[in-house]
Short mmCIF file of C-alpha atoms and ligand atoms in Angstrom, two decimals:
data_model
loop_
_atom_site.label_atom_id
_atom_site.label_comp_id
_atom_site.label_asym_id
_atom_site.label_seq_id
_atom_site.Cartn_x
_atom_site.Cartn_y
_atom_site.Cartn_z
CA MET A 1031 -0.16 -0.13 -0.11
CA ALA A 1032 1.11 3.57 -0.83
CA GLU A 1033 2.01 5.74 2.19
CA ARG A 1034 -0.44 8.20 2.97
CA PRO A 1035 0.57 11.82 2.06
CA ASP A 1036 0.94 13.97 5.04
CA VAL A 1037 -0.55 17.75 5.41
CA VAL A 1038 2.38 19.30 4.20
CA SER A 1039 2.91 17.33 1.01
CA LEU A 1040 -1.00 17.59 0.22
CA LEU A 1041 -0.42 21.12 0.75
CA GLN A 1042 2.63 21.06 -1.53
CA THR A 1043 0.69 19.34 -4.15
CA LEU A 1044 -2.21 21.81 -4.03
CA LEU A 1045 0.04 24.54 -4.41
CA ARG A 1046 1.72 23.33 -7.73
CA PHE A 1047 -1.77 23.31 -9.45
CA ASP A 1048 -2.14 26.78 -10.95
CA THR A 1049 -5.99 27.33 -9.92
CA THR A 1050 -5.47 31.46 -10.80
CA ASN A 1051 -9.17 32.52 -11.22
CA ARG A 1052 -8.85 35.47 -13.77
CA ALA A 1053 -11.98 35.60 -15.38
CA PRO A 1054 -14.75 33.31 -16.06
CA GLY A 1055 -13.56 31.38 -19.01
CA ASP A 1056 -9.81 31.74 -17.90
CA ALA A 1057 -9.43 29.70 -14.80
CA GLU A 1058 -8.55 25.64 -16.33
CA GLY A 1059 -6.42 24.92 -13.24
CA GLU A 1060 -9.55 24.35 -11.20
CA LEU A 1061 -10.51 21.28 -12.97
CA ALA A 1062 -6.91 19.16 -12.54
CA ALA A 1063 -6.95 20.38 -8.64
CA ALA A 1064 -10.42 18.83 -8.21
CA MET A 1065 -9.89 15.70 -10.56
CA TRP A 1066 -6.72 14.98 -8.14
CA ILE A 1067 -8.83 15.29 -5.06
CA HIS A 1068 -11.63 13.41 -6.49
CA ASP A 1069 -9.29 10.49 -7.39
CA LEU A 1070 -7.49 10.60 -4.06
CA LEU A 1071 -10.76 10.34 -2.02
CA VAL A 1072 -12.03 7.42 -4.30
CA GLY A 1073 -8.68 5.77 -3.58
CA ALA A 1074 -9.15 5.98 0.04
CA GLY A 1075 -12.89 4.34 -0.58
CA LEU A 1076 -14.75 7.43 -0.11
CA GLU A 1077 -17.61 8.80 -2.60
CA PRO A 1078 -17.07 12.06 -3.62
CA VAL A 1079 -18.67 13.67 -6.72
CA LEU A 1080 -17.18 16.10 -9.48
CA LEU A 1081 -19.48 18.99 -10.52
CA ALA A 1082 -19.26 21.58 -12.80
CA ARG A 1083 -21.84 23.79 -14.61
CA GLU A 1084 -22.85 22.68 -18.03
CA ASP A 1085 -21.43 25.36 -19.66
CA ALA A 1086 -17.97 25.71 -17.59
CA PRO A 1087 -16.85 22.30 -17.26
CA ASP A 1088 -13.38 23.54 -16.28
CA ARG A 1089 -14.72 24.94 -13.06
CA ALA A 1090 -14.89 21.81 -11.11
CA ASN A 1091 -16.22 21.39 -7.82
CA VAL A 1092 -15.71 18.24 -5.49
CA VAL A 1093 -18.33 17.34 -3.02
CA VAL A 1094 -18.06 14.42 -0.66
CA ARG A 1095 -20.38 13.15 2.47
CA VAL A 1096 -18.93 10.92 5.38
CA PRO A 1097 -21.81 9.77 7.25
CA GLY A 1098 -21.84 10.22 10.99
CA THR A 1099 -22.11 7.27 13.55
CA ASP A 1100 -25.49 9.19 15.09
CA PRO A 1101 -27.89 9.68 12.42
CA SER A 1102 -29.84 12.18 14.83
CA LEU A 1103 -27.10 14.83 15.06
CA GLU A 1104 -27.19 17.56 12.44
CA GLY A 1105 -24.89 17.54 9.83
CA LEU A 1106 -21.75 19.83 9.49
CA LEU A 1107 -20.25 21.53 6.15
CA VAL A 1108 -16.72 22.16 5.60
CA HIS A 1109 -15.47 24.50 2.76
CA ALA A 1110 -12.73 25.49 1.00
CA HIS A 1111 -12.12 27.16 -2.34
CA LEU A 1112 -9.30 25.73 -4.74
CA ASP A 1113 -9.03 28.77 -6.67
CA VAL A 1114 -6.64 31.52 -6.33
CA VAL A 1115 -5.94 35.01 -6.98
CA PRO A 1116 -3.21 35.89 -9.77
CA ALA A 1117 0.50 36.25 -8.73
CA GLU A 1118 3.10 38.13 -10.40
CA PRO A 1119 6.18 35.54 -10.15
CA GLU A 1120 8.52 38.30 -10.63
CA GLN A 1121 7.78 39.89 -7.29
CA TRP A 1122 8.09 36.70 -5.54
CA SER A 1123 11.42 35.40 -3.87
CA PHE A 1124 10.05 31.71 -4.82
CA ASP A 1125 7.89 30.27 -7.36
CA PRO A 1126 4.01 30.97 -6.92
CA PHE A 1127 3.24 27.68 -8.01
CA GLY A 1128 6.18 25.71 -6.82
CA GLY A 1129 4.57 24.58 -3.29
CA ASP A 1130 8.34 24.92 -2.14
CA LEU A 1131 9.38 24.40 1.70
CA VAL A 1132 11.57 27.37 2.50
CA ASP A 1133 12.86 28.06 5.97
CA GLY A 1134 9.95 26.55 7.87
CA TYR A 1135 7.56 27.67 5.80
CA VAL A 1136 5.15 25.89 2.99
CA THR A 1137 5.01 28.61 0.16
CA GLY A 1138 3.13 29.63 -2.82
CA ARG A 1139 -0.11 31.48 -4.00
CA GLY A 1140 -3.30 29.94 -1.92
CA ALA A 1141 -0.92 28.72 0.90
CA MET A 1142 -3.17 30.68 3.44
CA ASP A 1143 -6.21 31.26 0.90
CA MET A 1144 -7.02 28.53 1.30
CA LYS A 1145 -5.63 25.67 0.09
CA ASP A 1146 -4.08 25.12 3.46
CA MET A 1147 -7.87 24.34 4.79
CA ALA A 1148 -8.04 22.12 1.67
CA ALA A 1149 -5.13 20.12 2.69
CA MET A 1150 -6.16 19.67 6.34
CA THR A 1151 -9.61 18.57 5.35
CA LEU A 1152 -8.07 16.12 3.28
CA ALA A 1153 -5.43 14.95 5.84
CA VAL A 1154 -8.41 14.06 8.05
CA LEU A 1155 -10.63 12.40 5.55
CA LEU A 1156 -7.71 10.25 4.60
CA ASP A 1157 -7.29 9.43 8.01
CA TRP A 1158 -10.70 8.57 8.77
CA ALA A 1159 -10.76 6.43 5.86
CA SER A 1160 -7.58 4.52 6.43
CA SER A 1161 -8.58 3.75 10.40
CA GLY A 1162 -12.00 3.00 9.83
CA GLU A 1163 -12.92 6.01 12.03
CA ARG A 1164 -16.29 8.18 11.53
CA PRO A 1165 -17.44 11.50 12.75
CA ARG A 1166 -20.26 11.61 15.42
CA ARG A 1167 -22.49 13.35 12.68
CA ASP A 1168 -22.68 13.53 8.79
CA VAL A 1169 -19.53 15.77 7.48
CA VAL A 1170 -20.17 17.08 4.15
CA VAL A 1171 -17.11 18.39 2.55
CA ALA A 1172 -17.20 20.95 -0.38
CA PHE A 1173 -13.96 21.95 -2.63
CA VAL A 1174 -15.10 24.78 -4.50
CA ALA A 1175 -13.95 26.67 -7.41
CA ASP A 1176 -14.25 30.41 -7.95
CA GLU A 1177 -14.33 31.86 -4.50
CA GLU A 1178 -12.13 34.70 -5.69
CA THR A 1179 -14.63 35.90 -8.18
CA ASP A 1180 -18.35 35.75 -6.80
CA GLY A 1181 -18.93 31.76 -6.54
CA ALA A 1182 -21.28 31.64 -9.50
CA TYR A 1183 -19.45 28.38 -10.39
CA GLY A 1184 -18.92 27.23 -6.96
CA ALA A 1185 -20.52 28.10 -3.90
CA GLN A 1186 -23.48 29.90 -5.56
CA TRP A 1187 -23.98 27.54 -8.24
CA LEU A 1188 -23.94 24.38 -5.58
CA VAL A 1189 -26.39 26.07 -3.32
CA GLU A 1190 -28.98 26.61 -6.39
CA ALA A 1191 -28.54 23.64 -8.28
CA HIS A 1192 -27.47 20.87 -5.63
CA PRO A 1193 -28.97 22.03 -2.49
CA GLU A 1194 -29.54 18.32 -1.74
CA LEU A 1195 -26.00 17.75 -1.02
CA PHE A 1196 -26.30 20.11 1.77
CA ALA A 1197 -29.45 18.28 3.22
CA GLY A 1198 -29.56 18.16 7.11
CA VAL A 1199 -26.76 20.42 7.50
CA ALA A 1200 -26.87 23.00 10.56
CA ALA A 1201 -23.74 24.75 10.62
CA GLY A 1202 -20.43 25.27 8.56
CA ILE A 1203 -16.85 26.26 8.70
CA GLY A 1204 -14.86 28.04 5.95
CA GLU A 1205 -12.61 30.73 5.14
CA SER A 1206 -11.00 33.07 7.61
CA GLY A 1207 -10.64 32.48 11.45
CA GLY A 1208 -9.24 30.12 14.05
CA VAL A 1209 -5.62 31.26 13.76
CA VAL A 1210 -3.80 31.48 17.10
CA GLU A 1211 -1.53 34.53 16.97
CA SER A 1212 0.36 36.07 19.68
CA HIS A 1213 -0.25 40.11 20.80
CA VAL A 1214 1.05 42.07 23.42
CA GLY A 1215 -1.07 42.36 26.28
CA ALA A 1216 -0.98 44.68 29.39
CA GLY A 1217 0.36 41.73 31.52
CA GLY A 1218 2.24 40.39 28.93
CA PRO A 1219 2.17 38.24 25.73
CA VAL A 1220 -1.39 36.74 25.21
CA ARG A 1221 -2.10 34.40 22.34
CA LEU A 1222 -5.46 34.95 20.72
CA ALA A 1223 -7.65 33.17 18.02
CA ARG A 1224 -10.56 34.73 16.40
CA ILE A 1225 -13.33 32.96 15.02
CA ALA A 1226 -15.45 34.69 12.37
CA ALA A 1227 -18.86 34.15 13.34
CA GLY A 1228 -20.34 36.87 10.92
CA GLU A 1229 -19.48 39.01 7.60
CA ARG A 1230 -20.70 42.57 6.28
CA GLY A 1231 -23.39 42.22 3.75
CA THR A 1232 -22.46 43.08 0.24
CA LEU A 1233 -24.60 45.54 -1.24
CA HIS A 1234 -22.57 46.99 -4.51
CA LEU A 1235 -23.92 49.65 -6.48
CA LYS A 1236 -24.07 50.42 -10.02
CA LEU A 1237 -24.91 54.07 -10.93
CA THR A 1238 -26.10 55.47 -14.22
CA ALA A 1239 -26.03 59.00 -15.42
CA THR A 1240 -27.47 60.22 -18.55
CA GLY A 1241 -27.54 63.66 -20.15
CA SER A 1242 -27.33 65.22 -23.63
CA SER A 1243 -24.23 64.65 -25.48
CA GLY A 1244 -22.75 67.60 -27.46
CA HIS A 1245 -19.65 69.79 -28.93
CA ALA A 1246 -17.66 70.36 -25.23
CA SER A 1247 -16.99 73.70 -26.25
CA ARG A 1248 -20.73 74.51 -26.01
CA PRO A 1249 -21.93 73.12 -22.87
CA THR A 1250 -25.44 73.14 -21.51
CA GLU A 1251 -26.97 71.76 -18.32
CA GLY A 1252 -27.35 68.36 -17.49
CA SER A 1253 -23.80 66.77 -18.05
CA ALA A 1254 -23.74 63.02 -17.23
CA VAL A 1255 -20.43 63.06 -16.33
CA LEU A 1256 -21.03 66.02 -13.78
CA ALA A 1257 -24.04 64.54 -12.30
CA LEU A 1258 -22.50 61.28 -11.67
CA VAL A 1259 -19.43 63.05 -10.09
CA ASP A 1260 -21.23 65.08 -7.71
CA ALA A 1261 -23.31 61.50 -6.59
CA LEU A 1262 -19.86 60.01 -6.14
CA HIS A 1263 -18.56 62.58 -4.12
CA ARG A 1264 -21.66 62.61 -1.86
CA ILE A 1265 -21.63 58.66 -1.33
CA GLY A 1266 -17.63 58.20 -1.17
CA HIS A 1267 -17.43 61.02 1.68
CA HIS A 1268 -20.50 60.18 3.52
CA ASP A 1269 -19.80 59.83 6.77
CA TRP A 1270 -21.63 56.58 7.98
CA PRO A 1271 -22.84 56.37 11.85
CA LEU A 1272 -21.52 53.59 14.21
CA HIS A 1273 -23.44 50.78 14.14
CA MET A 1274 -22.29 48.06 16.73
CA SER A 1275 -23.36 44.76 15.93
CA PRO A 1276 -23.82 42.22 19.08
CA LEU A 1277 -21.05 40.34 17.49
CA VAL A 1278 -18.72 43.48 17.02
CA ARG A 1279 -19.44 44.25 20.50
CA ALA A 1280 -18.96 40.86 21.77
CA GLN A 1281 -15.56 40.57 19.83
CA LEU A 1282 -14.38 44.06 21.37
CA GLU A 1283 -15.47 43.40 25.07
CA GLN A 1284 -13.88 39.83 24.74
CA THR A 1285 -10.49 40.74 23.33
CA ALA A 1286 -9.90 43.77 25.35
CA ALA A 1287 -10.29 41.78 28.44
CA ALA A 1288 -8.01 39.28 27.38
CA LEU A 1289 -5.28 41.77 26.72
CA GLY A 1290 -5.95 43.82 29.74
CA VAL A 1291 -7.31 46.84 27.82
CA ASP A 1292 -10.11 49.02 29.31
CA ALA A 1293 -13.20 49.05 26.81
CA ASP A 1294 -15.37 52.15 26.47
CA LEU A 1295 -18.06 50.87 24.12
CA ASP A 1296 -20.50 53.36 25.69
CA ASP A 1297 -20.23 56.17 22.94
CA ASP A 1298 -18.64 56.44 19.23
CA ASP A 1299 -15.54 58.04 20.58
CA GLY A 1300 -15.44 55.64 23.23
CA VAL A 1301 -15.27 52.62 20.63
CA LEU A 1302 -13.00 54.18 18.23
CA ARG A 1303 -10.46 54.70 21.25
CA THR A 1304 -11.03 51.00 22.31
CA ILE A 1305 -10.43 50.10 18.61
CA ASP A 1306 -7.55 52.20 18.63
CA ALA A 1307 -6.08 50.79 21.79
CA LEU A 1308 -6.45 47.11 20.87
CA GLY A 1309 -4.19 47.68 17.52
CA ASP A 1310 -3.56 44.68 15.58
CA ALA A 1311 -6.03 42.67 17.93
CA ALA A 1312 -9.24 44.41 16.93
CA ASP A 1313 -8.41 42.89 13.53
CA VAL A 1314 -11.00 44.94 11.11
CA ALA A 1315 -13.30 46.04 13.57
CA LEU A 1316 -12.86 49.83 12.42
CA PHE A 1317 -14.43 48.79 9.50
CA THR A 1318 -17.09 46.50 10.66
CA VAL A 1319 -18.66 49.05 13.09
CA ARG A 1320 -20.18 50.87 9.98
CA ALA A 1321 -20.95 50.82 6.59
CA SER A 1322 -18.41 51.44 3.95
CA THR A 1323 -19.57 53.00 0.40
CA THR A 1324 -16.21 53.01 -1.64
CA PRO A 1325 -16.45 54.08 -5.32
CA THR A 1326 -14.05 51.85 -7.45
CA VAL A 1327 -15.17 51.71 -10.94
CA VAL A 1328 -15.80 55.09 -13.36
CA ARG A 1329 -16.80 54.96 -16.71
CA ALA A 1330 -17.36 58.00 -19.06
CA GLY A 1331 -16.47 59.84 -22.22
CA TYR A 1332 -13.88 58.96 -25.18
CA LYS A 1333 -12.80 62.32 -26.34
CA VAL A 1334 -12.05 65.20 -24.60
CA ASN A 1335 -14.20 67.67 -26.96
CA VAL A 1336 -17.37 65.45 -26.92
CA ILE A 1337 -19.70 65.58 -24.05
CA PRO A 1338 -20.85 62.33 -23.46
CA GLY A 1339 -24.30 61.20 -22.83
CA LEU A 1340 -23.63 58.39 -20.50
CA ALA A 1341 -21.59 58.01 -17.54
CA GLU A 1342 -21.48 55.12 -15.13
CA ALA A 1343 -19.82 54.30 -11.85
CA GLU A 1344 -19.40 51.20 -9.39
CA ILE A 1345 -19.19 51.39 -5.56
CA ASP A 1346 -18.13 48.73 -2.92
CA VAL A 1347 -21.10 48.79 -0.35
CA ARG A 1348 -20.56 46.81 2.76
CA CYS A 1349 -23.15 47.04 5.26
CA PRO A 1350 -22.80 45.87 8.95
CA PRO A 1351 -25.32 43.04 10.46
CA GLY A 1352 -28.73 44.68 11.11
CA PHE A 1353 -28.23 47.65 9.54
CA GLU A 1354 -29.59 47.21 5.98
CA ASP A 1355 -32.96 48.98 6.39
CA GLU A 1356 -30.93 52.44 7.08
CA LEU A 1357 -28.29 52.13 4.57
CA LEU A 1358 -30.81 51.36 1.60
CA ALA A 1359 -33.01 54.03 3.47
CA ALA A 1360 -30.37 56.59 3.01
CA LEU A 1361 -29.11 55.78 -0.57
CA PRO A 1362 -31.87 57.80 -3.00
CA GLU A 1363 -30.96 61.02 -1.19
CA LEU A 1364 -27.13 60.51 -1.58
CA VAL A 1365 -27.24 59.20 -5.11
CA GLY A 1366 -29.54 62.24 -6.15
CA ASP A 1367 -31.36 63.23 -9.03
CA GLY A 1368 -30.46 62.76 -12.44
CA VAL A 1369 -28.32 59.36 -11.49
CA THR A 1370 -30.32 55.89 -11.47
CA PHE A 1371 -28.86 53.18 -9.39
CA GLU A 1372 -29.23 49.38 -9.14
CA HIS A 1373 -27.59 46.75 -7.00
CA SER A 1374 -24.97 44.57 -8.69
CA VAL A 1375 -24.57 42.49 -6.00
CA ARG A 1376 -26.99 42.15 -2.88
CA GLU A 1377 -25.85 39.65 -0.44
CA PRO A 1378 -27.06 40.14 3.19
CA SER A 1379 -24.95 40.05 5.82
CA VAL A 1380 -24.17 36.91 8.03
CA GLN A 1381 -24.41 36.33 11.81
CA ALA A 1382 -24.03 32.93 13.33
CA PRO A 1383 -24.41 32.45 17.25
CA ILE A 1384 -21.46 32.54 19.62
CA ASP A 1385 -23.32 31.34 22.58
CA GLY A 1386 -23.88 27.62 21.39
CA PRO A 1387 -22.63 24.04 21.35
CA TRP A 1388 -21.06 24.99 17.57
CA PHE A 1389 -18.84 28.02 18.93
CA ASP A 1390 -18.09 26.15 22.24
CA ALA A 1391 -16.53 22.85 20.09
CA MET A 1392 -14.40 25.05 18.11
CA VAL A 1393 -13.30 27.14 21.12
CA ALA A 1394 -12.55 23.70 23.20
CA SER A 1395 -10.46 22.50 19.79
CA ILE A 1396 -8.25 25.18 20.04
CA GLN A 1397 -7.83 24.99 23.68
CA HIS A 1398 -7.36 21.17 23.51
CA VAL A 1399 -4.08 21.80 21.28
CA ASP A 1400 -3.14 25.47 23.00
CA PRO A 1401 -4.72 25.54 26.49
CA SER A 1402 -3.87 29.22 27.14
CA ALA A 1403 -5.17 30.44 24.07
CA VAL A 1404 -7.92 32.94 24.29
CA VAL A 1405 -10.54 32.52 21.66
CA VAL A 1406 -13.19 35.43 20.82
CA PRO A 1407 -15.61 35.59 18.02
CA GLY A 1408 -15.35 38.71 15.18
CA CYS A 1409 -16.98 39.42 12.11
CA LEU A 1410 -15.27 39.60 8.67
CA GLY A 1411 -15.29 43.26 6.68
CA GLY A 1412 -15.70 41.52 3.80
CA GLY A 1413 -17.45 38.32 2.20
CA THR A 1414 -16.87 34.67 1.63
CA ASP A 1415 -18.47 31.57 0.21
CA ALA A 1416 -20.24 31.65 3.81
CA LYS A 1417 -22.79 34.31 1.96
CA ALA A 1418 -24.03 31.56 -0.18
CA PHE A 1419 -24.14 28.53 2.25
CA SER A 1420 -25.77 30.71 4.66
CA LEU A 1421 -29.08 31.23 2.21
CA LEU A 1422 -29.32 27.46 3.00
CA GLY A 1423 -29.69 28.15 6.52
CA ILE A 1424 -26.51 26.92 7.41
CA ALA A 1425 -24.68 29.07 10.46
CA CYS A 1426 -21.82 29.58 9.12
CA TYR A 1427 -18.33 30.22 10.95
CA GLY A 1428 -14.65 31.36 9.79
CA PHE A 1429 -12.68 28.73 10.99
CA VAL A 1430 -8.99 27.70 9.34
CA PRO A 1431 -7.17 26.67 12.42
CA ALA A 1432 -3.60 27.14 12.78
CA THR A 1433 -1.33 27.56 16.04
CA ALA A 1434 1.30 30.23 16.50
CA ASP A 1435 4.60 29.34 15.60
CA PRO A 1436 7.19 28.71 18.43
CA GLU A 1437 9.73 30.47 16.47
CA GLY A 1438 7.66 33.65 15.66
CA ARG A 1439 6.65 32.79 11.90
CA ARG A 1440 3.49 34.17 10.75
CA ARG A 1441 1.40 33.55 7.95
CA SER A 1442 1.68 36.20 5.06
CA GLY A 1443 1.13 37.19 1.86
CA LEU A 1444 -2.63 37.01 1.53
CA HIS A 1445 -3.33 38.32 -2.28
CA GLY A 1446 -0.11 39.77 -1.99
CA VAL A 1447 3.34 38.71 -2.76
CA ASP A 1448 5.27 35.56 -1.22
CA GLU A 1449 2.09 33.74 0.54
CA ARG A 1450 3.49 31.18 2.62
CA VAL A 1451 2.48 29.50 6.10
CA PRO A 1452 4.77 28.11 8.77
CA VAL A 1453 4.51 24.20 8.60
CA SER A 1454 4.19 24.18 12.19
CA SER A 1455 1.21 26.32 12.15
CA LEU A 1456 -0.20 24.14 9.51
CA CYS A 1457 0.49 20.84 11.51
CA GLY A 1458 -1.06 22.42 14.71
CA GLY A 1459 -4.00 23.60 12.45
CA LEU A 1460 -4.63 19.84 11.41
CA GLU A 1461 -4.79 19.03 15.29
CA ILE A 1462 -7.24 21.34 16.05
CA LEU A 1463 -9.32 20.54 12.89
CA ALA A 1464 -9.10 16.80 13.45
CA HIS A 1465 -9.93 17.47 16.80
CA PHE A 1466 -13.05 19.43 16.10
CA LEU A 1467 -14.30 17.15 13.53
CA ALA A 1468 -14.15 13.86 15.52
CA THR A 1469 -15.73 15.77 18.59
CA VAL A 1470 -18.17 18.15 17.35
ZN1 ZN B 1258 -9.92 33.17 0.14
#
């Protein structure tokens, strides 16, 4: 019998598939990676399915269900995307698709986003298959395509076209969270891990202004460009009020307590002061305490002496849990007259319970491996595939565990250069994940 690959070599192999997600028709590497996973699982005696949209057979997903020993328990979903954002090799100090081991790190595009989770999950599945062990509850694992665009070929499509694959599933774990990192507290170093239990909603806007076109030397009232620029100015500079969701409040209170920082969450100034005092440990709280409306795309005109009749813009809009009605009510006045708007993306915020057995089991698993780690909940500023899976009523958490490297190495390079994870963090993360999946 062939020797079973360990988590490091599983990750190295995954990193060597170039699964770059450039555009809908330009992501052929996903199929090769999905087929490799599919065949590995079949070889281990599991029954995975390989699925892709009919119009895009390259954009492949793999889903496998491991039946639990207690059919009365609700199922758990584990999801990991196989695609990665592009890498510019000339800026890297190693091959982004080499999967090399360098100075105690596993290196490559996707090492922390999020082939690490795919590798750890595969390691657990292969271990169960060879030992005959089974989880208590059904565990459904989805290795998906296309997270780095919008999941139209991955999570979103699976949820729409194949909800039956997730029947009976009540909770899910996936991207972003569960990483133990060292922070400086009032009484010395504190090892802290944040489990994501929510995400801001995504409500991207497309603005369209129309006006009369003509010769630019004879301007008239009603310019499409000016109407659009005025709207962008109002929206982009709008000072959204603080809106503290119970999740972010819990995050700040618990993080402050762990670090010995005085939290003052009674008024806006106090909240901002608290976030500032927490520094890195506050993560993205500065953004998740309020909405953001960020103009990103502007299109108008083609020649300097011609007034265009059409001007368009796109705005990245993020909304904290519980603020959606207020945000939607404010938009018409901010956009103003002469400009129409529609939502190009409209995905509600995500919020999962932080006071129940799922969350407790994640905390217990982290502390099983690192007993002195403090675990707090948190909210993501952007979105992940959790948005799609939560449409099925699944309580989604960001939980891709990793332990702190004893020599201070850190995971780094997310969507940037030299992406890498410490070998020790990956192996520790596997221990946490295996404990969670076996005991939850
Ligand atoms: Zn990702």
